[in-house]
mmCIF file of C-alpha atoms in Angstrom:
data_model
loop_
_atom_site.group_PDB
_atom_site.id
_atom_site.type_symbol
_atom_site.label_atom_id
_atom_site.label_comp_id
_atom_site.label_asym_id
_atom_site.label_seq_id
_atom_site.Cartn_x
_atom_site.Cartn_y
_atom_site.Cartn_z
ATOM 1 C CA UNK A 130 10.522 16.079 -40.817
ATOM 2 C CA UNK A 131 12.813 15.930 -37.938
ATOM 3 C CA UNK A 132 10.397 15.642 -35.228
ATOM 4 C CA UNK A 133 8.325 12.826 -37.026
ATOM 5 C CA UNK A 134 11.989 10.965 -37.310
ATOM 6 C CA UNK A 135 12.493 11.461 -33.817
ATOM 7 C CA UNK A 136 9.061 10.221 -33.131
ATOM 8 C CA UNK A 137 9.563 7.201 -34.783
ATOM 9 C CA UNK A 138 13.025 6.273 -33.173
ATOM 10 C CA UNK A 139 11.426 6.852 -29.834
ATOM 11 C CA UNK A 140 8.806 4.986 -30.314
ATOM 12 C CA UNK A 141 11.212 2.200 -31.493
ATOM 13 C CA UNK A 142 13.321 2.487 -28.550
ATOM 14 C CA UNK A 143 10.333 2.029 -26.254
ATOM 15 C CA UNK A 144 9.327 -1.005 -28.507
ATOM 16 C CA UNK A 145 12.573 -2.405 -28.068
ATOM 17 C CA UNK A 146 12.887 -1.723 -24.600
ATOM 18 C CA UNK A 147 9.594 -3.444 -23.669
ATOM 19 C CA UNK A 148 10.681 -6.634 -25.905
ATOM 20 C CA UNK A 149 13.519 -6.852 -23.216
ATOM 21 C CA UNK A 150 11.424 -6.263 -20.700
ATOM 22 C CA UNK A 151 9.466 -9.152 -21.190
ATOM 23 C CA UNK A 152 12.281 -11.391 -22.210
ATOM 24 C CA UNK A 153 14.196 -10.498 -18.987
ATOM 25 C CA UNK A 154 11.235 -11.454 -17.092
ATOM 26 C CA UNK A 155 10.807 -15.138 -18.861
ATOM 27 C CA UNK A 156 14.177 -15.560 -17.850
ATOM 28 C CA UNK A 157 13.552 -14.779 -14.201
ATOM 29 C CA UNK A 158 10.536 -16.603 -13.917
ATOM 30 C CA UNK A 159 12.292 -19.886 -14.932
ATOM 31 C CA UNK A 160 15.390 -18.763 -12.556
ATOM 32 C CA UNK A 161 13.258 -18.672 -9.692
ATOM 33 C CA UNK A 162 9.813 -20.227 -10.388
ATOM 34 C CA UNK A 163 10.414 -22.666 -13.061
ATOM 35 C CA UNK A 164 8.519 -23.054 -16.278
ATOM 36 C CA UNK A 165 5.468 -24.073 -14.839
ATOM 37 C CA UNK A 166 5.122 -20.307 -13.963
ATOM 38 C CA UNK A 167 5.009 -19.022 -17.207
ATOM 39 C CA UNK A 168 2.150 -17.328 -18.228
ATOM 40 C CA UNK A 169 1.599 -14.216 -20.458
ATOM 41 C CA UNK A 170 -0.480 -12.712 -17.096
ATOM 42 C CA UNK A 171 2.596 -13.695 -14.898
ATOM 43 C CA UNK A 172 5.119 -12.389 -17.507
ATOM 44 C CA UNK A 173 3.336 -9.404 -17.884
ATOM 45 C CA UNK A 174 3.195 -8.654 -14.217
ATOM 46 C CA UNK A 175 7.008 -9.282 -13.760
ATOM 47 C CA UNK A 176 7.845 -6.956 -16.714
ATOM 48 C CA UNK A 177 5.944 -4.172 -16.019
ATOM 49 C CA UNK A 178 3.790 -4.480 -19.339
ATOM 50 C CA UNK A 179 -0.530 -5.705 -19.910
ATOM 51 C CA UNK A 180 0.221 -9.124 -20.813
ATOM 52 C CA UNK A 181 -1.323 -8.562 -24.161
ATOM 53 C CA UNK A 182 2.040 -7.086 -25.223
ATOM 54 C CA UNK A 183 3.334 -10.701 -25.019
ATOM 55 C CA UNK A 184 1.760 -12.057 -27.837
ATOM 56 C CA UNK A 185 1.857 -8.541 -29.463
ATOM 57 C CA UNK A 186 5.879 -8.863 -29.585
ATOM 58 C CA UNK A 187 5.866 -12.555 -30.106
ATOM 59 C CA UNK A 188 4.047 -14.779 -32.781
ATOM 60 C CA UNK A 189 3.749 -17.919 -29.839
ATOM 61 C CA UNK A 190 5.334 -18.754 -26.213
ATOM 62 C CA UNK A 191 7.837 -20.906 -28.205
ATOM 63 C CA UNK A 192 8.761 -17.492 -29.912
ATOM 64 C CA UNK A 193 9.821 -15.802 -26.839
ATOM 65 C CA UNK A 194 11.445 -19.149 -25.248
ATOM 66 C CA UNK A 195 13.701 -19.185 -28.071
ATOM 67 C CA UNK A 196 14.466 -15.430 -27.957
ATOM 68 C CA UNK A 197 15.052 -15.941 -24.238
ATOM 69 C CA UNK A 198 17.484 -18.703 -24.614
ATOM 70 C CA UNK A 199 19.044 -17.126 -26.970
ATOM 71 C CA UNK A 200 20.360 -14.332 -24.858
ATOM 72 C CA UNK A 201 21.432 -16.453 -22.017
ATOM 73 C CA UNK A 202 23.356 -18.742 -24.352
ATOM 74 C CA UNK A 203 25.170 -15.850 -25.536
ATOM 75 C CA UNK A 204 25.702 -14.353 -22.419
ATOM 76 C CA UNK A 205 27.475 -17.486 -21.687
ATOM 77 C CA UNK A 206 29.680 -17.749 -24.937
ATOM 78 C CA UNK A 207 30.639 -14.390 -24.326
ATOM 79 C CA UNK A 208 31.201 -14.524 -20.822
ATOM 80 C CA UNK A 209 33.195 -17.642 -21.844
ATOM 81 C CA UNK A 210 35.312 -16.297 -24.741
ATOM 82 C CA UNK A 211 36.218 -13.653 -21.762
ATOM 83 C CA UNK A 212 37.690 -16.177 -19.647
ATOM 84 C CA UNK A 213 39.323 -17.477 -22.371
ATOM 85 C CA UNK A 214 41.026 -14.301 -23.519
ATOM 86 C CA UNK A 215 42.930 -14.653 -19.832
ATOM 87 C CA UNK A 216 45.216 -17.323 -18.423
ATOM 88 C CA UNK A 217 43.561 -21.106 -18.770
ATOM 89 C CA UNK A 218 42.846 -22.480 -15.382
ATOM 90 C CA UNK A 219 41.305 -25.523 -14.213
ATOM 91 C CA UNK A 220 40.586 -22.995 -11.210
ATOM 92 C CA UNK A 221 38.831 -21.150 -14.010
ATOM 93 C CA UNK A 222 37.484 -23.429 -15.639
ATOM 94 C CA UNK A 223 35.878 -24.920 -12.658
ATOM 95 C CA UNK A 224 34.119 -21.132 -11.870
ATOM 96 C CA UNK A 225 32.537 -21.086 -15.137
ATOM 97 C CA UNK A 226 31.364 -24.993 -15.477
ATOM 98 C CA UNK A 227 29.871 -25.533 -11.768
ATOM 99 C CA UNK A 228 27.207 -22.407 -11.598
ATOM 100 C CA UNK A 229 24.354 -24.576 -10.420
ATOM 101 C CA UNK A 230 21.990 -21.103 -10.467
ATOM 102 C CA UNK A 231 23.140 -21.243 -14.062
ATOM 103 C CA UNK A 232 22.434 -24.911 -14.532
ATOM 104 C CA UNK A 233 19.124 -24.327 -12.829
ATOM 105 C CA UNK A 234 17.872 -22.067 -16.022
ATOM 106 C CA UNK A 235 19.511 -24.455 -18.234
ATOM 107 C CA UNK A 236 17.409 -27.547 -16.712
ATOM 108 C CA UNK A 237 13.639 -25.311 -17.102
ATOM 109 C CA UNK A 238 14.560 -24.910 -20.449
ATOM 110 C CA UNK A 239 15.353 -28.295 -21.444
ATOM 111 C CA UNK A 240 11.872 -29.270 -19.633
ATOM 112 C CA UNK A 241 10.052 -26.852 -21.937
ATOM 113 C CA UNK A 242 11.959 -27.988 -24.714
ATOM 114 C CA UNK A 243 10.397 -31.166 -24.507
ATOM 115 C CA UNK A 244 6.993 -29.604 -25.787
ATOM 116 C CA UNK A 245 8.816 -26.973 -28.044
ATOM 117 C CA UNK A 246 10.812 -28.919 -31.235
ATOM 118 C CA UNK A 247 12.083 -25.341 -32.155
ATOM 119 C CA UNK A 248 13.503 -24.589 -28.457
ATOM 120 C CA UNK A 249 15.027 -28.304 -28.632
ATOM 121 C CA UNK A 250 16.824 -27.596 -32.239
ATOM 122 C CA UNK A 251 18.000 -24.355 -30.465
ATOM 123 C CA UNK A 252 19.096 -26.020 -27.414
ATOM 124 C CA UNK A 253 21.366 -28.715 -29.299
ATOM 125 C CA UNK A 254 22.761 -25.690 -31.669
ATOM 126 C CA UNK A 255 24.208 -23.856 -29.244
ATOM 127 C CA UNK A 256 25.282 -26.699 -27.226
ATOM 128 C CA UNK A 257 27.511 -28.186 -29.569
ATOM 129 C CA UNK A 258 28.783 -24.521 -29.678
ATOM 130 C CA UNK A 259 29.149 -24.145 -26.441
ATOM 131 C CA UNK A 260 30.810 -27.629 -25.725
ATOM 132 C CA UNK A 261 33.391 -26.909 -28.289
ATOM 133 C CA UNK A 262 34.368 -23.406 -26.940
ATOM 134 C CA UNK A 263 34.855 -25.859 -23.742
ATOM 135 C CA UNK A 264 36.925 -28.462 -24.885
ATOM 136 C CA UNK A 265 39.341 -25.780 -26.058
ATOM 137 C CA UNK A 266 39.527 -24.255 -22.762
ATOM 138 C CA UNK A 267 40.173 -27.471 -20.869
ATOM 139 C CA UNK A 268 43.025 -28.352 -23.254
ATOM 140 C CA UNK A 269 44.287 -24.514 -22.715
ATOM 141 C CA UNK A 270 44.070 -25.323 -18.999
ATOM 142 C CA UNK A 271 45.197 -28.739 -18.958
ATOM 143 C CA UNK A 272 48.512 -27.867 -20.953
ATOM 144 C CA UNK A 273 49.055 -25.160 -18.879
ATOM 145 C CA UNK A 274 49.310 -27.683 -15.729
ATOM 146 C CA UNK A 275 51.378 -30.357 -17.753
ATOM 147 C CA UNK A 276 48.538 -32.593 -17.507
ATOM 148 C CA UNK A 277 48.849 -35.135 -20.039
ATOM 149 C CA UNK A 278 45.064 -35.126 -22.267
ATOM 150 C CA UNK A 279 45.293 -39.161 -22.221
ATOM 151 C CA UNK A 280 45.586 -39.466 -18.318
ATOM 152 C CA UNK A 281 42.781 -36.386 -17.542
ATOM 153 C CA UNK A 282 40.849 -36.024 -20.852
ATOM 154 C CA UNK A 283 39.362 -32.757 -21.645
ATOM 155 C CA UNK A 284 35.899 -34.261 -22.232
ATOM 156 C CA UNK A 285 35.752 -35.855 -18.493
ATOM 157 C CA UNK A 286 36.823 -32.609 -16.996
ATOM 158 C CA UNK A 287 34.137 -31.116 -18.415
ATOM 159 C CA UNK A 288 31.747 -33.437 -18.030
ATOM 160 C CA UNK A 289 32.437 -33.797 -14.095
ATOM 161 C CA UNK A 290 31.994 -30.069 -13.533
ATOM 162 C CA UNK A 291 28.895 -29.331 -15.880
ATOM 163 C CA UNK A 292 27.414 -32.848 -14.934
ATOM 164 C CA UNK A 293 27.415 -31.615 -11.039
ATOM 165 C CA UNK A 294 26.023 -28.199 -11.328
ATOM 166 C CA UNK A 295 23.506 -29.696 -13.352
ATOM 167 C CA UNK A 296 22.787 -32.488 -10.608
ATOM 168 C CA UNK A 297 22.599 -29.975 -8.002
ATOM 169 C CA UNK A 298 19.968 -27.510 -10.019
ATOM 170 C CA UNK A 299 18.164 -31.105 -10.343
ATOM 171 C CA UNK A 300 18.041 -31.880 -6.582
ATOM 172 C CA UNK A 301 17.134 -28.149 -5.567
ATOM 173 C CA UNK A 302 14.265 -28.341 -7.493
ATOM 174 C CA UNK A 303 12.849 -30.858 -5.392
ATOM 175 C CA UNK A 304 14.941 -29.290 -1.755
ATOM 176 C CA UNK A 305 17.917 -32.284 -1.700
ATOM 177 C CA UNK A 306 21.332 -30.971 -1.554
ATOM 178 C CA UNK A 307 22.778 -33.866 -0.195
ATOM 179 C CA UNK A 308 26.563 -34.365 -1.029
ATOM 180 C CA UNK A 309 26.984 -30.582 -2.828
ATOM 181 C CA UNK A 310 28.923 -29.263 -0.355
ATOM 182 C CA UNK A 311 31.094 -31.942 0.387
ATOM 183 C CA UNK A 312 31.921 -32.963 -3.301
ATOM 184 C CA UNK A 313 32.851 -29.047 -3.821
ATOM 185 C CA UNK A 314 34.878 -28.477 -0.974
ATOM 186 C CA UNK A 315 36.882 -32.070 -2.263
ATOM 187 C CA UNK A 316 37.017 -30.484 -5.803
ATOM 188 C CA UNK A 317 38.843 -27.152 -4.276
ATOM 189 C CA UNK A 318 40.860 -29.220 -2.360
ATOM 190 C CA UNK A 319 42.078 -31.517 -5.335
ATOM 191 C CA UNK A 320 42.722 -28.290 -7.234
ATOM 192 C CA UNK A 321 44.355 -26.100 -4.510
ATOM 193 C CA UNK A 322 46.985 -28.920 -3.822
ATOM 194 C CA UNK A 323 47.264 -29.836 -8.095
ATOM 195 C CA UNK A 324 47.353 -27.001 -9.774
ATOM 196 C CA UNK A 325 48.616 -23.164 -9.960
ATOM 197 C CA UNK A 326 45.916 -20.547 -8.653
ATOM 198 C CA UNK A 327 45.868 -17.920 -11.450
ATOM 199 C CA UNK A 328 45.439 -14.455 -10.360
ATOM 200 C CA UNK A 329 41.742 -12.981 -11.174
#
């Protein structure tokens, strides 16, 4: 009996290990090809796997989009809720909010969204999630520099910083980067001579 059990667990490892397989290489296909790479041929080549195993794991493409997202977005909550734990920032804040390579998944995934209802309901879930763990870190930060909420609101703060990176994935896609490093280096310029650098 024990040798069948350990049968079955291995063969449920390998299961689970090739449904991260192929998840991990939706998400690098829309990282550095966009969605218009996505096939179950070019998945399958990136992963390792036939590309029969796709739709084998997952019931549709929407399936795995959503499964994809879905570990990003919590890779980002968590990764969040770890900055959190430490010292609020605006220097920290800033770090998290302006990842334009992060942005740049973020933007392939609202295109396919528009063609997936489920990805969209998804996408708006965990972004009212994710806006709110925000807003409570850019009060945390704001306090921390006496800056009054009425005269810097928490919202614009985070609006400036995630509204940029998401600019800049924009105008990569299509080679401009006009501006980006300019408007950065003013940004950690503003916040060098404003606030207190927090030790990482």
């Amino acid at each position: 009996m024990g040798g069948v059990g350990q049968e079955i667990r291995a063969r449920g490892s390998r299961a689970h290990e090739t449904r991260d397989r192929i998840v991990d290489a939706t998400i690098q296909l829309l990282a550095r090809e966009g969605y218009g790479s996505i096939t179950t041929r070019r998945i399958g080549e990136v992963a390792g796997v036939k590309y029969q195993l796709v739709h084998y794991y997952f019931a549709s493409m929407e399936d795995l989009f959503i499964e994809a997202f879905r570990r990003g977005a919590e890779e980002n909550l968590a990764r969040l809720a770890e900055i959190t734990d430490g010292e609020a920032s605006l220097h920290r804040f800033w770090k998290v909010n302006s990842d334009a390579g992060a942005s740049r998944v973020m933007v392939e995934f609202v295109a396919l969204a528009q063609r997936h209802p489920a990805l969209r309901l998804e996408i708006a879930a965990y972004a009212r999630r994710f806006r709110a763990a925000q807003l409570e870190f850019a009060r945390a930060a704001l306090a921390r520099e006496s800056l009054a909420a009425d005269h810097i609101p928490p919202v614009v703060i985070l609006l400036l910083t995630t509204g940029l990176a998401q600019l800049e994935a924009h105008d990569r896609l299509i080679g401009f980067t006009d501006g980006h490093d300019e408007t950065r280096t003013w940004i950690e310029n503003w916040l060098a001579a404003n606030t207190t650098p927090v030790k990482e």
